[in-house]
Amino acid sequence: MNRSVRIASSILSADFADLGREIAASERGGADLIHVDVMDGHFVPNITIGTPVVKAIRRVTTKPLDVHLMIEEPDRYIDDFVAAGANMVSVHVEAVHHLHRTLTLIRNLGAQAGVVLNPSTPVVALDEIIADLDFVLVMSVNPGFGGQAFIPQALDKIRRVRGLLDRRGSAAPIEIDGGVDTSNAADIVAAGATILVAGHAIFGAPDAETAADPEAATRALRAAAFGAISRA
Ligand code: DX5
Ligand code: ZN
């Protein structure tokens, strides 16, 4: 079984005034991807960042940019995000009318296409689209904010998504997003996810008096995730 695990640092919890340094620190700790949460205040109740920031990040890192679109009508913006430097683009099942068209658009632009399942989205939503996706993002919180608690049912969902993909001959990796930290990384990897998104666990300061240390936090998360592999 291919057990290469990747850590995707979610900049949502980073210091936006010091993004370059935050990303560099996480990279020193072993970050494999930079996860960018795009929110529009409609699909989710929060507004974050758009293409100019993706373009700026592109200049300061060589890591793949994993752009998670939590916006309505994503088809209108996918071209711009890929042009800005996105390597992976994921869309929520509920945000698009024609998922096959959207995934094809992403792939035709040369990026990897991901399908995101909200905690309440059934696994069967993937059924007709497996051949057209490059990865599946399983949400382990309701999208919209960083720093939320991991919803434990996500572990079983990862197993069911992995089972479905395997049965259909798809090697597409599963990405998990929301509430990931050193306490649950081993269980997440054991369940079958290989891309672990983490924001608060990497960029959030443990308390007001302790400065955040994204390098050490990324390293700790990697160790926790890889611990699951050596145990397996
Ligand atoms: C939530 C976002 C996540 C978020 C994860 O809607 O999709 O990527 O940044 O943050 P943590 O790791 O803090 O739960
Ligand atoms: Zn995300």
PDB file of C-alpha atoms and ligand atoms in Angstrom:
ATOM      1  CA  MET A   1       0.000   0.000   0.000  1.00  0.00           C
ATOM      2  CA  ASN A   2       1.322   3.455  -0.848  1.00  0.00           C
ATOM      3  CA  ARG A   3       1.716   5.123   2.493  1.00  0.00           C
ATOM      4  CA  SER A   4       3.426   8.363   1.577  1.00  0.00           C
ATOM      5  CA  VAL A   5       1.868  10.904   3.911  1.00  0.00           C
ATOM      6  CA  ARG A   6       1.930  14.603   3.142  1.00  0.00           C
ATOM      7  CA  ILE A   7       1.350  17.541   5.469  1.00  0.00           C
ATOM      8  CA  ALA A   8      -0.583  20.486   4.018  1.00  0.00           C
ATOM      9  CA  SER A   9      -0.120  23.654   6.071  1.00  0.00           C
ATOM     10  CA  SER A  10      -3.323  25.682   6.098  1.00  0.00           C
ATOM     11  CA  ILE A  11      -2.410  29.355   6.157  1.00  0.00           C
ATOM     12  CA  LEU A  12      -5.848  30.304   7.463  1.00  0.00           C
ATOM     13  CA  SER A  13      -4.431  30.346  11.000  1.00  0.00           C
ATOM     14  CA  ALA A  14      -1.154  32.041  10.009  1.00  0.00           C
ATOM     15  CA  ASP A  15      -0.232  35.666  10.615  1.00  0.00           C
ATOM     16  CA  PHE A  16      -1.383  37.277   7.354  1.00  0.00           C
ATOM     17  CA  ALA A  17       0.959  40.209   7.933  1.00  0.00           C
ATOM     18  CA  ASP A  18       3.895  37.819   7.894  1.00  0.00           C
ATOM     19  CA  LEU A  19       2.785  35.120   5.503  1.00  0.00           C
ATOM     20  CA  GLY A  20       6.137  34.547   3.780  1.00  0.00           C
ATOM     21  CA  ARG A  21       7.921  33.866   7.063  1.00  0.00           C
ATOM     22  CA  GLU A  22       5.111  31.689   8.376  1.00  0.00           C
ATOM     23  CA  ILE A  23       5.172  29.528   5.246  1.00  0.00           C
ATOM     24  CA  ALA A  24       8.983  29.285   5.285  1.00  0.00           C
ATOM     25  CA  ALA A  25       8.926  28.144   8.909  1.00  0.00           C
ATOM     26  CA  SER A  26       6.368  25.438   8.192  1.00  0.00           C
ATOM     27  CA  GLU A  27       8.431  24.306   5.190  1.00  0.00           C
ATOM     28  CA  ARG A  28      11.514  23.953   7.411  1.00  0.00           C
ATOM     29  CA  GLY A  29       9.408  21.693   9.604  1.00  0.00           C
ATOM     30  CA  GLY A  30       8.580  19.515   6.606  1.00  0.00           C
ATOM     31  CA  ALA A  31       5.375  20.897   5.081  1.00  0.00           C
ATOM     32  CA  ASP A  32       4.733  19.230   1.725  1.00  0.00           C
ATOM     33  CA  LEU A  33       1.886  21.414   0.484  1.00  0.00           C
ATOM     34  CA  ILE A  34       0.486  24.852   1.231  1.00  0.00           C
ATOM     35  CA  HIS A  35      -3.288  24.718   1.730  1.00  0.00           C
ATOM     36  CA  VAL A  36      -5.175  27.894   0.855  1.00  0.00           C
ATOM     37  CA  ASP A  37      -8.759  28.327   2.062  1.00  0.00           C
ATOM     38  CA  VAL A  38     -10.821  30.543  -0.220  1.00  0.00           C
ATOM     39  CA  MET A  39     -14.150  31.619   1.312  1.00  0.00           C
ATOM     40  CA  ASP A  40     -16.753  33.962  -0.129  1.00  0.00           C
ATOM     41  CA  GLY A  41     -19.161  34.727   2.729  1.00  0.00           C
ATOM     42  CA  HIS A  42     -21.948  32.899   0.818  1.00  0.00           C
ATOM     43  CA  PHE A  43     -21.091  29.219   0.567  1.00  0.00           C
ATOM     44  CA  VAL A  44     -19.562  29.505   4.032  1.00  0.00           C
ATOM     45  CA  PRO A  45     -20.120  32.237   6.624  1.00  0.00           C
ATOM     46  CA  ASN A  46     -16.647  33.751   6.361  1.00  0.00           C
ATOM     47  CA  ILE A  47     -14.568  35.742   3.882  1.00  0.00           C
ATOM     48  CA  THR A  48     -10.864  35.025   3.460  1.00  0.00           C
ATOM     49  CA  ILE A  49      -8.582  35.438   0.495  1.00  0.00           C
ATOM     50  CA  GLY A  50      -8.567  35.463  -3.286  1.00  0.00           C
ATOM     51  CA  THR A  51      -6.284  35.222  -6.306  1.00  0.00           C
ATOM     52  CA  PRO A  52      -3.898  38.144  -5.466  1.00  0.00           C
ATOM     53  CA  VAL A  53      -2.822  36.367  -2.284  1.00  0.00           C
ATOM     54  CA  VAL A  54      -2.367  33.042  -4.104  1.00  0.00           C
ATOM     55  CA  LYS A  55      -0.181  34.856  -6.607  1.00  0.00           C
ATOM     56  CA  ALA A  56       1.897  36.389  -3.805  1.00  0.00           C
ATOM     57  CA  ILE A  57       2.332  33.025  -2.072  1.00  0.00           C
ATOM     58  CA  ARG A  58       3.403  31.482  -5.369  1.00  0.00           C
ATOM     59  CA  ARG A  59       6.429  33.773  -5.326  1.00  0.00           C
ATOM     60  CA  VAL A  60       7.623  32.658  -1.894  1.00  0.00           C
ATOM     61  CA  THR A  61       7.293  28.867  -2.105  1.00  0.00           C
ATOM     62  CA  THR A  62       8.041  26.075  -4.529  1.00  0.00           C
ATOM     63  CA  LYS A  63       5.648  23.703  -2.740  1.00  0.00           C
ATOM     64  CA  PRO A  64       2.421  22.794  -4.517  1.00  0.00           C
ATOM     65  CA  LEU A  65      -0.440  25.177  -3.696  1.00  0.00           C
ATOM     66  CA  ASP A  66      -3.574  23.302  -2.660  1.00  0.00           C
ATOM     67  CA  VAL A  67      -6.485  25.692  -3.163  1.00  0.00           C
ATOM     68  CA  HIS A  68      -9.690  24.742  -1.355  1.00  0.00           C
ATOM     69  CA  LEU A  69     -12.589  26.663  -2.857  1.00  0.00           C
ATOM     70  CA  MET A  70     -15.458  27.294  -0.437  1.00  0.00           C
ATOM     71  CA  ILE A  71     -17.277  29.582  -2.812  1.00  0.00           C
ATOM     72  CA  GLU A  72     -20.421  29.610  -4.906  1.00  0.00           C
ATOM     73  CA  GLU A  73     -20.044  29.320  -8.676  1.00  0.00           C
ATOM     74  CA  PRO A  74     -16.391  28.214  -8.504  1.00  0.00           C
ATOM     75  CA  ASP A  75     -16.301  27.714 -12.294  1.00  0.00           C
ATOM     76  CA  ARG A  76     -16.109  31.502 -12.672  1.00  0.00           C
ATOM     77  CA  TYR A  77     -12.806  31.698 -10.800  1.00  0.00           C
ATOM     78  CA  ILE A  78     -10.948  28.417 -11.421  1.00  0.00           C
ATOM     79  CA  ASP A  79      -9.063  29.781 -14.413  1.00  0.00           C
ATOM     80  CA  ASP A  80      -7.794  32.721 -12.335  1.00  0.00           C
ATOM     81  CA  PHE A  81      -6.706  30.531  -9.431  1.00  0.00           C
ATOM     82  CA  VAL A  82      -4.727  28.200 -11.674  1.00  0.00           C
ATOM     83  CA  ALA A  83      -3.165  31.186 -13.448  1.00  0.00           C
ATOM     84  CA  ALA A  84      -2.229  32.552 -10.000  1.00  0.00           C
ATOM     85  CA  GLY A  85      -0.354  29.340  -9.238  1.00  0.00           C
ATOM     86  CA  ALA A  86      -2.757  26.743  -7.847  1.00  0.00           C
ATOM     87  CA  ASN A  87      -1.562  23.159  -8.437  1.00  0.00           C
ATOM     88  CA  MET A  88      -4.525  21.466  -6.786  1.00  0.00           C
ATOM     89  CA  VAL A  89      -8.065  22.874  -6.809  1.00  0.00           C
ATOM     90  CA  SER A  90     -10.915  21.344  -4.845  1.00  0.00           C
ATOM     91  CA  VAL A  91     -14.633  22.114  -5.003  1.00  0.00           C
ATOM     92  CA  HIS A  92     -17.540  21.161  -2.776  1.00  0.00           C
ATOM     93  CA  VAL A  93     -20.209  18.875  -4.227  1.00  0.00           C
ATOM     94  CA  GLU A  94     -22.914  21.308  -3.077  1.00  0.00           C
ATOM     95  CA  ALA A  95     -21.302  24.358  -4.696  1.00  0.00           C
ATOM     96  CA  VAL A  96     -21.498  23.225  -8.323  1.00  0.00           C
ATOM     97  CA  HIS A  97     -24.342  22.217 -10.622  1.00  0.00           C
ATOM     98  CA  HIS A  98     -22.256  20.107 -12.995  1.00  0.00           C
ATOM     99  CA  LEU A  99     -19.447  18.449 -11.086  1.00  0.00           C
ATOM    100  CA  HIS A 100     -18.086  16.571 -14.096  1.00  0.00           C
ATOM    101  CA  ARG A 101     -17.772  19.824 -16.033  1.00  0.00           C
ATOM    102  CA  THR A 102     -15.998  21.552 -13.155  1.00  0.00           C
ATOM    103  CA  LEU A 103     -13.489  18.724 -12.600  1.00  0.00           C
ATOM    104  CA  THR A 104     -12.785  18.562 -16.324  1.00  0.00           C
ATOM    105  CA  LEU A 105     -12.185  22.304 -16.368  1.00  0.00           C
ATOM    106  CA  ILE A 106      -9.646  22.030 -13.533  1.00  0.00           C
ATOM    107  CA  ARG A 107      -7.832  19.144 -15.218  1.00  0.00           C
ATOM    108  CA  ASN A 108      -7.786  20.827 -18.600  1.00  0.00           C
ATOM    109  CA  LEU A 109      -6.028  23.778 -16.994  1.00  0.00           C
ATOM    110  CA  GLY A 110      -3.306  21.397 -15.805  1.00  0.00           C
ATOM    111  CA  ALA A 111      -4.209  21.271 -12.111  1.00  0.00           C
ATOM    112  CA  GLN A 112      -5.299  18.329  -9.985  1.00  0.00           C
ATOM    113  CA  ALA A 113      -9.039  18.210  -9.361  1.00  0.00           C
ATOM    114  CA  GLY A 114     -10.430  17.455  -5.916  1.00  0.00           C
ATOM    115  CA  VAL A 115     -13.943  16.775  -4.672  1.00  0.00           C
ATOM    116  CA  VAL A 116     -14.793  17.927  -1.143  1.00  0.00           C
ATOM    117  CA  LEU A 117     -17.301  16.130   1.055  1.00  0.00           C
ATOM    118  CA  ASN A 118     -18.814  18.121   3.921  1.00  0.00           C
ATOM    119  CA  PRO A 119     -19.468  16.204   7.149  1.00  0.00           C
ATOM    120  CA  SER A 120     -23.098  15.721   6.049  1.00  0.00           C
ATOM    121  CA  THR A 121     -22.331  14.846   2.412  1.00  0.00           C
ATOM    122  CA  PRO A 122     -22.752  11.097   1.800  1.00  0.00           C
ATOM    123  CA  VAL A 123     -19.885   9.074   0.343  1.00  0.00           C
ATOM    124  CA  VAL A 124     -22.163   7.971  -2.496  1.00  0.00           C
ATOM    125  CA  ALA A 125     -21.859  11.501  -3.925  1.00  0.00           C
ATOM    126  CA  LEU A 126     -18.545  10.284  -5.376  1.00  0.00           C
ATOM    127  CA  ASP A 127     -20.047   7.318  -7.131  1.00  0.00           C
ATOM    128  CA  GLU A 128     -20.418   8.671 -10.671  1.00  0.00           C
ATOM    129  CA  ILE A 129     -17.352  10.871 -10.609  1.00  0.00           C
ATOM    130  CA  ILE A 130     -14.502   8.650  -9.409  1.00  0.00           C
ATOM    131  CA  ALA A 131     -12.736   8.455 -12.767  1.00  0.00           C
ATOM    132  CA  ASP A 132     -12.777  12.240 -13.071  1.00  0.00           C
ATOM    133  CA  LEU A 133     -11.146  13.233  -9.776  1.00  0.00           C
ATOM    134  CA  ASP A 134      -7.516  13.299  -8.640  1.00  0.00           C
ATOM    135  CA  PHE A 135      -8.151  13.435  -4.889  1.00  0.00           C
ATOM    136  CA  VAL A 136     -10.971  13.465  -2.354  1.00  0.00           C
ATOM    137  CA  LEU A 137     -11.052  15.961   0.509  1.00  0.00           C
ATOM    138  CA  VAL A 138     -13.010  14.719   3.524  1.00  0.00           C
ATOM    139  CA  MET A 139     -14.055  17.582   5.824  1.00  0.00           C
ATOM    140  CA  SER A 140     -13.725  16.762   9.498  1.00  0.00           C
ATOM    141  CA  VAL A 141     -15.301  20.079  10.525  1.00  0.00           C
ATOM    142  CA  ASN A 142     -18.045  22.148   8.950  1.00  0.00           C
ATOM    143  CA  PRO A 143     -16.167  24.468   6.595  1.00  0.00           C
ATOM    144  CA  GLY A 144     -15.746  28.133   7.363  1.00  0.00           C
ATOM    145  CA  PHE A 145     -13.343  28.538  10.244  1.00  0.00           C
ATOM    146  CA  GLY A 146     -10.025  27.307  11.551  1.00  0.00           C
ATOM    147  CA  GLY A 147      -9.526  25.960  15.036  1.00  0.00           C
ATOM    148  CA  GLN A 148     -12.675  23.805  15.260  1.00  0.00           C
ATOM    149  CA  ALA A 149     -12.829  20.390  16.903  1.00  0.00           C
ATOM    150  CA  PHE A 150     -12.332  17.252  14.788  1.00  0.00           C
ATOM    151  CA  ILE A 151     -15.640  15.443  14.156  1.00  0.00           C
ATOM    152  CA  PRO A 152     -14.812  11.820  15.076  1.00  0.00           C
ATOM    153  CA  GLN A 153     -17.198  10.264  12.521  1.00  0.00           C
ATOM    154  CA  ALA A 154     -14.758  11.467   9.861  1.00  0.00           C
ATOM    155  CA  LEU A 155     -12.502   8.486  10.638  1.00  0.00           C
ATOM    156  CA  ASP A 156     -15.108   5.987   9.530  1.00  0.00           C
ATOM    157  CA  LYS A 157     -15.890   8.153   6.528  1.00  0.00           C
ATOM    158  CA  ILE A 158     -12.234   8.038   5.460  1.00  0.00           C
ATOM    159  CA  ARG A 159     -12.375   4.226   5.637  1.00  0.00           C
ATOM    160  CA  ARG A 160     -15.556   4.139   3.540  1.00  0.00           C
ATOM    161  CA  VAL A 161     -14.188   6.540   0.926  1.00  0.00           C
ATOM    162  CA  ARG A 162     -10.947   4.524   0.728  1.00  0.00           C
ATOM    163  CA  GLY A 163     -12.965   1.340   0.350  1.00  0.00           C
ATOM    164  CA  LEU A 164     -15.041   2.812  -2.459  1.00  0.00           C
ATOM    165  CA  LEU A 165     -11.992   4.164  -4.303  1.00  0.00           C
ATOM    166  CA  ASP A 166     -10.142   0.850  -3.947  1.00  0.00           C
ATOM    167  CA  ARG A 167     -13.110  -1.187  -5.176  1.00  0.00           C
ATOM    168  CA  ARG A 168     -13.285   1.041  -8.233  1.00  0.00           C
ATOM    169  CA  GLY A 169      -9.559   0.795  -8.902  1.00  0.00           C
ATOM    170  CA  SER A 170      -8.793   4.419  -8.046  1.00  0.00           C
ATOM    171  CA  ALA A 171      -5.519   5.295  -6.343  1.00  0.00           C
ATOM    172  CA  ALA A 172      -6.697   8.860  -5.661  1.00  0.00           C
ATOM    173  CA  PRO A 173      -5.446  10.017  -2.267  1.00  0.00           C
ATOM    174  CA  ILE A 174      -7.732  11.148   0.540  1.00  0.00           C
ATOM    175  CA  GLU A 175      -7.108  14.514   2.154  1.00  0.00           C
ATOM    176  CA  ILE A 176      -8.528  15.324   5.581  1.00  0.00           C
ATOM    177  CA  ASP A 177      -9.255  18.881   6.683  1.00  0.00           C
ATOM    178  CA  GLY A 178     -10.332  20.266  10.052  1.00  0.00           C
ATOM    179  CA  GLY A 179      -9.200  19.775  13.628  1.00  0.00           C
ATOM    180  CA  VAL A 180      -6.168  17.696  12.678  1.00  0.00           C
ATOM    181  CA  ASP A 181      -3.447  17.639  15.345  1.00  0.00           C
ATOM    182  CA  THR A 182      -0.852  15.359  16.920  1.00  0.00           C
ATOM    183  CA  SER A 183      -3.523  13.590  18.978  1.00  0.00           C
ATOM    184  CA  ASN A 184      -5.482  12.279  15.978  1.00  0.00           C
ATOM    185  CA  ALA A 185      -2.936  12.180  13.115  1.00  0.00           C
ATOM    186  CA  ALA A 186      -2.037   8.520  13.692  1.00  0.00           C
ATOM    187  CA  ASP A 187      -5.688   7.412  13.646  1.00  0.00           C
ATOM    188  CA  ILE A 188      -6.352   9.492  10.524  1.00  0.00           C
ATOM    189  CA  VAL A 189      -3.460   7.881   8.637  1.00  0.00           C
ATOM    190  CA  ALA A 190      -4.427   4.426   9.872  1.00  0.00           C
ATOM    191  CA  ALA A 191      -7.957   5.049   8.506  1.00  0.00           C
ATOM    192  CA  GLY A 192      -6.521   5.730   5.038  1.00  0.00           C
ATOM    193  CA  ALA A 193      -5.968   9.476   4.579  1.00  0.00           C
ATOM    194  CA  THR A 194      -2.560  10.488   3.220  1.00  0.00           C
ATOM    195  CA  ILE A 195      -2.816  14.277   2.999  1.00  0.00           C
ATOM    196  CA  LEU A 196      -3.290  15.939   6.377  1.00  0.00           C
ATOM    197  CA  VAL A 197      -4.356  19.597   6.419  1.00  0.00           C
ATOM    198  CA  ALA A 198      -3.595  21.511   9.596  1.00  0.00           C
ATOM    199  CA  GLY A 199      -4.009  25.194  10.392  1.00  0.00           C
ATOM    200  CA  HIS A 200      -4.411  25.804  14.089  1.00  0.00           C
ATOM    201  CA  ALA A 201      -2.094  22.920  15.021  1.00  0.00           C
ATOM    202  CA  ILE A 202       0.685  24.498  12.947  1.00  0.00           C
ATOM    203  CA  PHE A 203       0.177  28.257  13.113  1.00  0.00           C
ATOM    204  CA  GLY A 204      -1.957  28.782  16.217  1.00  0.00           C
ATOM    205  CA  ALA A 205      -0.157  29.735  19.408  1.00  0.00           C
ATOM    206  CA  PRO A 206      -0.936  27.248  22.184  1.00  0.00           C
ATOM    207  CA  ASP A 207      -1.613  30.147  24.551  1.00  0.00           C
ATOM    208  CA  ALA A 208      -1.278  33.900  24.556  1.00  0.00           C
ATOM    209  CA  GLU A 209       2.103  33.863  26.263  1.00  0.00           C
ATOM    210  CA  THR A 210       3.741  31.327  23.940  1.00  0.00           C
ATOM    211  CA  ALA A 211       4.675  32.389  20.431  1.00  0.00           C
ATOM    212  CA  ALA A 212       3.565  29.990  17.698  1.00  0.00           C
ATOM    213  CA  ASP A 213       6.377  27.837  16.322  1.00  0.00           C
ATOM    214  CA  PRO A 214       5.197  26.565  12.918  1.00  0.00           C
ATOM    215  CA  GLU A 215       8.475  24.753  12.254  1.00  0.00           C
ATOM    216  CA  ALA A 216       8.345  22.671  15.422  1.00  0.00           C
ATOM    217  CA  ALA A 217       4.590  22.170  15.123  1.00  0.00           C
ATOM    218  CA  THR A 218       4.863  20.888  11.550  1.00  0.00           C
ATOM    219  CA  ARG A 219       7.666  18.552  12.563  1.00  0.00           C
ATOM    220  CA  ALA A 220       5.600  17.228  15.467  1.00  0.00           C
ATOM    221  CA  LEU A 221       2.602  16.629  13.243  1.00  0.00           C
ATOM    222  CA  ARG A 222       4.710  14.768  10.691  1.00  0.00           C
ATOM    223  CA  ALA A 223       6.172  12.614  13.426  1.00  0.00           C
ATOM    224  CA  ALA A 224       2.691  11.810  14.738  1.00  0.00           C
ATOM    225  CA  ALA A 225       1.448  10.942  11.242  1.00  0.00           C
ATOM    226  CA  PHE A 226       4.465   8.842  10.347  1.00  0.00           C
ATOM    227  CA  GLY A 227       4.263   7.090  13.705  1.00  0.00           C
ATOM    228  CA  ALA A 228       1.088   5.516  12.407  1.00  0.00           C
ATOM    229  CA  ILE A 229       2.914   4.174   9.408  1.00  0.00           C
ATOM    230  CA  SER A 230       5.697   2.482  11.316  1.00  0.00           C
ATOM    231  CA  ARG A 231       3.063   0.936  13.600  1.00  0.00           C
ATOM    232  CA  ALA A 232       1.033  -0.357  10.657  1.00  0.00           C
TER     233      ALA A 232
HETATM  234  C1  DX5 B   1     -11.941  25.074   7.356  1.00  0.00           C
HETATM  235  C2  DX5 B   1     -10.775  25.018   6.405  1.00  0.00           C
HETATM  236  C3  DX5 B   1      -9.571  24.386   6.967  1.00  0.00           C
HETATM  237  C4  DX5 B   1      -8.986  25.048   8.163  1.00  0.00           C
HETATM  238  C5  DX5 B   1      -8.458  23.958   9.016  1.00  0.00           C
HETATM  239  O1  DX5 B   1     -13.074  25.445   6.669  1.00  0.00           O
HETATM  240  O2  DX5 B   1     -11.126  24.296   5.243  1.00  0.00           O
HETATM  241  O3  DX5 B   1      -8.560  24.203   5.984  1.00  0.00           O
HETATM  242  O4  DX5 B   1      -7.962  25.964   7.910  1.00  0.00           O
HETATM  243  O5  DX5 B   1      -8.029  24.543  10.153  1.00  0.00           O
HETATM  244  P1  DX5 B   1      -7.765  23.738  11.475  1.00  0.00           P
HETATM  245  O6  DX5 B   1      -6.622  22.826  11.212  1.00  0.00           O
HETATM  246  O7  DX5 B   1      -7.421  24.848  12.433  1.00  0.00           O
HETATM  247  O8  DX5 B   1      -9.026  23.017  11.849  1.00  0.00           O
HETATM  248 ZN    ZN B   2      -9.424  23.839   3.873  1.00  0.00          ZN
END
